[in-house]
Amino acid sequence: MVFPFLTYSQANFTKKQYQYKFAVECPIQKCTINGKKIDSIELVAPPNSKFLLVDAKGDFYIIRFFVSENRNQKKTISTGDYTSYNYYLITKFQFEFKAFPLGSSDYDLVFGSVYTPIKVRSKPFDFSKDFTVGSTFGLRRNLDKEKQLGVDILLGMGLSSVSLDSFSTSGKLAKPLDVLAFTPALGIVAEIGNAQVGIFCGSDLLNSQNGVKYDWIYQGKLWWSFGIGYSLVSFGVKR
């Protein structure tokens, strides 16, 4: 059985990216730093070759490789030795299709908010409508270049509205009572585009000044909330 929760609005933090790598062979042409073609000879950049994105000119990007043209021998260029650089043109279409960012492209820091309207409790087993509203932050693992697939590991903190009654307090309360609780939680969310599927677990902790804290049978015990959702708001940094 699946219980819906309103998943978080997400913000990704990424650095501006200049370093890239080719996934497959790519046609390139030698040029100046201003994008003027030096000759008409079409060269082929090999797979896994790393390069810097230098500039954009019309339908082309100007790039510079990390290594020289001599069998992957690394360049050792001192500050100001700009005459040793070789620049190349690549079409924007080829770049978008065959290149992917290096380093931080696989992981993003994320934060947002989460709402869990239904919880599954245990010991004893029960379905609870004690909802939680809080903030989340964590790490997103991107599974594709376009960042349409990803898995988020999240830590959340929030406040819960907890309903106490005679059953949940072992007969200490004669009438139902709603109180606030502090709720830490952990979550795993899988994202496919804007669609989200995930699961959260956490515990509700009543305030020590609350007289029924030690009578509530679920104090500090784990609950589970899982389901499907749709991200209506998403903030990202384009690179």
GROMACS .gro file of N, CA and C in nm, residues 18-96:
model
  237
   18TYR      N    1   3.341   2.459  -1.638
   18TYR     CA    2   3.420   2.481  -1.758
   18TYR      C    3   3.489   2.355  -1.805
   19GLN      N    4   3.500   2.255  -1.719
   19GLN     CA    5   3.574   2.135  -1.751
   19GLN      C    6   3.481   2.024  -1.798
   20TYR      N    7   3.515   1.962  -1.914
   20TYR     CA    8   3.428   1.862  -1.974
   20TYR      C    9   3.510   1.743  -2.025
   21LYS      N   10   3.435   1.642  -2.069
   21LYS     CA   11   3.496   1.521  -2.120
   21LYS      C   12   3.407   1.465  -2.231
   22PHE      N   13   3.469   1.412  -2.337
   22PHE     CA   14   3.393   1.354  -2.446
   22PHE      C   15   3.358   1.208  -2.414
   23ALA      N   16   3.234   1.171  -2.438
   23ALA     CA   17   3.192   1.032  -2.418
   23ALA      C   18   3.231   0.946  -2.537
   24VAL      N   19   3.226   1.004  -2.658
   24VAL     CA   20   3.263   0.933  -2.781
   24VAL      C   21   3.345   1.027  -2.869
   25GLU      N   22   3.387   0.976  -2.986
   25GLU     CA   23   3.464   1.060  -3.078
   25GLU      C   24   3.383   1.182  -3.120
   26CYS      N   25   3.454   1.291  -3.147
   26CYS     CA   26   3.384   1.415  -3.183
   26CYS      C   27   3.465   1.493  -3.286
   27PRO      N   28   3.403   1.541  -3.394
   27PRO     CA   29   3.474   1.621  -3.494
   27PRO      C   30   3.503   1.762  -3.443
   28ILE      N   31   3.624   1.808  -3.467
   28ILE     CA   32   3.667   1.941  -3.424
   28ILE      C   33   3.751   2.004  -3.534
   29GLN      N   34   3.768   2.135  -3.530
   29GLN     CA   35   3.853   2.206  -3.624
   29GLN      C   36   3.939   2.307  -3.548
   30LYS      N   37   4.063   2.318  -3.591
   30LYS     CA   38   4.156   2.409  -3.525
   30LYS      C   39   4.117   2.554  -3.553
   31CYS      N   40   4.133   2.640  -3.453
   31CYS     CA   41   4.095   2.780  -3.468
   31CYS      C   42   4.181   2.868  -3.378
   32THR      N   43   4.157   2.998  -3.385
   32THR     CA   44   4.222   3.093  -3.295
   32THR      C   45   4.136   3.107  -3.170
   33ILE      N   46   4.187   3.178  -3.072
   33ILE     CA   47   4.109   3.198  -2.949
   33ILE      C   48   3.983   3.279  -2.976
   34ASN      N   49   3.978   3.351  -3.087
   34ASN     CA   50   3.861   3.429  -3.123
   34ASN      C   51   3.762   3.351  -3.208
   35GLY      N   52   3.793   3.224  -3.238
   35GLY     CA   53   3.701   3.141  -3.313
   35GLY      C   54   3.720   3.142  -3.463
   36LYS      N   55   3.829   3.201  -3.512
   36LYS     CA   56   3.856   3.202  -3.656
   36LYS      C   57   3.923   3.072  -3.695
   37LYS      N   58   3.867   3.002  -3.796
   37LYS     CA   59   3.922   2.875  -3.839
   37LYS      C   60   4.061   2.895  -3.900
   38ILE      N   61   4.155   2.810  -3.861
   38ILE     CA   62   4.291   2.817  -3.913
   38ILE      C   63   4.302   2.744  -4.046
   39ASP      N   64   4.231   2.630  -4.059
   39ASP     CA   65   4.229   2.556  -4.186
   39ASP      C   66   4.096   2.481  -4.194
   40SER      N   67   4.078   2.406  -4.303
   40SER     CA   68   3.953   2.333  -4.325
   40SER      C   69   3.964   2.185  -4.287
   41ILE      N   70   4.077   2.145  -4.230
   41ILE     CA   71   4.098   2.005  -4.194
   41ILE      C   72   4.012   1.970  -4.073
   42GLU      N   73   3.935   1.862  -4.086
   42GLU     CA   74   3.852   1.816  -3.974
   42GLU      C   75   3.927   1.711  -3.895
   43LEU      N   76   3.943   1.737  -3.767
   43LEU     CA   77   4.011   1.646  -3.677
   43LEU      C   78   3.908   1.570  -3.594
   44VAL      N   79   3.956   1.466  -3.525
   44VAL     CA   80   3.867   1.386  -3.442
   44VAL      C   81   3.923   1.381  -3.300
   45ALA      N   82   3.843   1.431  -3.204
   45ALA     CA   83   3.881   1.421  -3.063
   45ALA      C   84   3.845   1.282  -3.013
   46PRO      N   85   3.938   1.211  -2.948
   46PRO     CA   86   3.911   1.073  -2.904
   46PRO      C   87   3.818   1.069  -2.782
   47PRO      N   88   3.754   0.953  -2.759
   47PRO     CA   89   3.671   0.938  -2.639
   47PRO      C   90   3.754   0.958  -2.512
   48ASN      N   91   3.689   1.010  -2.408
   48ASN     CA   92   3.750   1.033  -2.276
   48ASN      C   93   3.851   1.147  -2.274
   49SER      N   94   3.866   1.221  -2.384
   49SER     CA   95   3.957   1.336  -2.382
   49SER      C   96   3.893   1.451  -2.304
   50LYS      N   97   3.972   1.512  -2.217
   50LYS     CA   98   3.923   1.618  -2.130
   50LYS      C   99   3.960   1.755  -2.189
   51PHE      N  100   3.870   1.851  -2.172
   51PHE     CA  101   3.894   1.982  -2.230
   51PHE      C  102   3.827   2.092  -2.148
   52LEU      N  103   3.867   2.214  -2.177
   52LEU     CA  104   3.810   2.333  -2.115
   52LEU      C  105   3.721   2.405  -2.215
   53LEU      N  106   3.608   2.452  -2.169
   53LEU     CA  107   3.520   2.534  -2.251
   53LEU      C  108   3.566   2.678  -2.237
   54VAL      N  109   3.617   2.735  -2.347
   54VAL     CA  110   3.681   2.867  -2.343
   54VAL      C  111   3.585   2.979  -2.377
   55ASP      N  112   3.504   2.961  -2.484
   55ASP     CA  113   3.417   3.070  -2.529
   55ASP      C  114   3.309   3.012  -2.620
   56ALA      N  115   3.213   3.096  -2.655
   56ALA     CA  116   3.106   3.059  -2.747
   56ALA      C  117   3.098   3.162  -2.859
   57LYS      N  118   3.088   3.113  -2.983
   57LYS     CA  119   3.078   3.200  -3.099
   57LYS      C  120   2.969   3.146  -3.192
   58GLY      N  121   2.854   3.210  -3.195
   58GLY     CA  122   2.746   3.166  -3.282
   58GLY      C  123   2.702   3.025  -3.250
   59ASP      N  124   2.712   2.938  -3.351
   59ASP     CA  125   2.672   2.798  -3.335
   59ASP      C  126   2.786   2.710  -3.289
   60PHE      N  127   2.897   2.770  -3.245
   60PHE     CA  128   3.015   2.692  -3.208
   60PHE      C  129   3.061   2.727  -3.066
   61TYR      N  130   3.133   2.631  -3.008
   61TYR     CA  131   3.207   2.654  -2.885
   61TYR      C  132   3.356   2.646  -2.917
   62ILE      N  133   3.434   2.726  -2.845
   62ILE     CA  134   3.580   2.721  -2.855
   62ILE      C  135   3.632   2.644  -2.734
   63ILE      N  136   3.710   2.540  -2.759
   63ILE     CA  137   3.759   2.455  -2.650
   63ILE      C  138   3.911   2.446  -2.654
   64ARG      N  139   3.969   2.401  -2.543
   64ARG     CA  140   4.113   2.375  -2.535
   64ARG      C  141   4.132   2.248  -2.453
   65PHE      N  142   4.213   2.155  -2.504
   65PHE     CA  143   4.234   2.028  -2.435
   65PHE      C  144   4.332   2.041  -2.320
   66PHE      N  145   4.319   1.950  -2.222
   66PHE     CA  146   4.410   1.945  -2.109
   66PHE      C  147   4.548   1.895  -2.150
   67VAL      N  148   4.554   1.817  -2.258
   67VAL     CA  149   4.680   1.755  -2.298
   67VAL      C  150   4.719   1.803  -2.436
   68SER      N  151   4.845   1.783  -2.471
   68SER     CA  152   4.895   1.825  -2.602
   68SER      C  153   4.856   1.723  -2.707
   69GLU      N  154   4.895   1.747  -2.831
   69GLU     CA  155   4.860   1.657  -2.939
   69GLU      C  156   4.955   1.539  -2.948
   70ASN      N  157   5.056   1.532  -2.859
   70ASN     CA  158   5.156   1.426  -2.866
   70ASN      C  159   5.120   1.311  -2.773
   71ARG      N  160   5.030   1.223  -2.819
   71ARG     CA  161   4.995   1.099  -2.749
   71ARG      C  162   4.967   1.118  -2.599
   72ASN      N  163   4.878   1.209  -2.572
   72ASN     CA  164   4.829   1.228  -2.435
   72ASN      C  165   4.937   1.273  -2.336
   73GLN      N  166   5.042   1.332  -2.386
   73GLN     CA  167   5.143   1.387  -2.296
   73GLN      C  168   5.091   1.514  -2.232
   74LYS      N  169   5.096   1.524  -2.100
   74LYS     CA  170   5.040   1.638  -2.031
   74LYS      C  171   5.119   1.765  -2.059
   75LYS      N  172   5.048   1.874  -2.076
   75LYS     CA  173   5.112   2.004  -2.095
   75LYS      C  174   5.159   2.061  -1.962
   76THR      N  175   5.272   2.126  -1.965
   76THR     CA  176   5.320   2.200  -1.848
   76THR      C  177   5.344   2.342  -1.893
   77ILE      N  178   5.237   2.419  -1.889
   77ILE     CA  179   5.243   2.557  -1.940
   77ILE      C  180   5.255   2.653  -1.824
   78SER      N  181   5.356   2.735  -1.825
   78SER     CA  182   5.376   2.831  -1.717
   78SER      C  183   5.282   2.949  -1.736
   79THR      N  184   5.265   3.026  -1.629
   79THR     CA  185   5.177   3.142  -1.634
   79THR      C  186   5.222   3.239  -1.741
   80GLY      N  187   5.132   3.275  -1.831
   80GLY     CA  188   5.163   3.371  -1.937
   80GLY      C  189   5.209   3.308  -2.066
   81ASP      N  190   5.236   3.176  -2.066
   81ASP     CA  191   5.283   3.110  -2.186
   81ASP      C  192   5.166   3.074  -2.276
   82TYR      N  193   5.088   3.173  -2.313
   82TYR     CA  194   4.967   3.150  -2.388
   82TYR      C  195   4.993   3.106  -2.531
   83THR      N  196   5.114   3.125  -2.584
   83THR     CA  197   5.144   3.088  -2.723
   83THR      C  198   5.144   2.937  -2.743
   84SER      N  199   5.147   2.860  -2.632
   84SER     CA  200   5.150   2.713  -2.642
   84SER      C  201   5.011   2.653  -2.651
   85TYR      N  202   4.907   2.732  -2.633
   85TYR     CA  203   4.771   2.679  -2.635
   85TYR      C  204   4.726   2.652  -2.777
   86ASN      N  205   4.649   2.546  -2.796
   86ASN     CA  206   4.582   2.516  -2.922
   86ASN      C  207   4.432   2.518  -2.899
   87TYR      N  208   4.359   2.587  -2.984
   87TYR     CA  209   4.215   2.603  -2.968
   87TYR      C  210   4.142   2.532  -3.082
   88TYR      N  211   4.020   2.486  -3.051
   88TYR     CA  212   3.943   2.410  -3.150
   88TYR      C  213   3.797   2.452  -3.145
   89LEU      N  214   3.732   2.440  -3.262
   89LEU     CA  215   3.589   2.467  -3.273
   89LEU      C  216   3.511   2.336  -3.268
   90ILE      N  217   3.398   2.340  -3.198
   90ILE     CA  218   3.306   2.228  -3.195
   90ILE      C  219   3.165   2.286  -3.202
   91THR      N  220   3.079   2.223  -3.280
   91THR     CA  221   2.942   2.274  -3.289
   91THR      C  222   2.869   2.255  -3.156
   92LYS      N  223   2.777   2.342  -3.127
   92LYS     CA  224   2.701   2.332  -3.003
   92LYS      C  225   2.618   2.204  -3.000
   93PHE      N  226   2.572   2.160  -3.117
   93PHE     CA  227   2.496   2.036  -3.123
   93PHE      C  228   2.583   1.918  -3.081
   94GLN      N  229   2.705   1.910  -3.134
   94GLN     CA  230   2.796   1.802  -3.098
   94GLN      C  231   2.834   1.809  -2.950
   95PHE      N  232   2.853   1.929  -2.901
   95PHE     CA  233   2.889   1.947  -2.760
   95PHE      C  234   2.778   1.894  -2.668
   96GLU      N  235   2.654   1.934  -2.696
   96GLU     CA  236   2.543   1.892  -2.610
   96GLU      C  237   2.520   1.741  -2.617
   0.00000   0.00000   0.00000
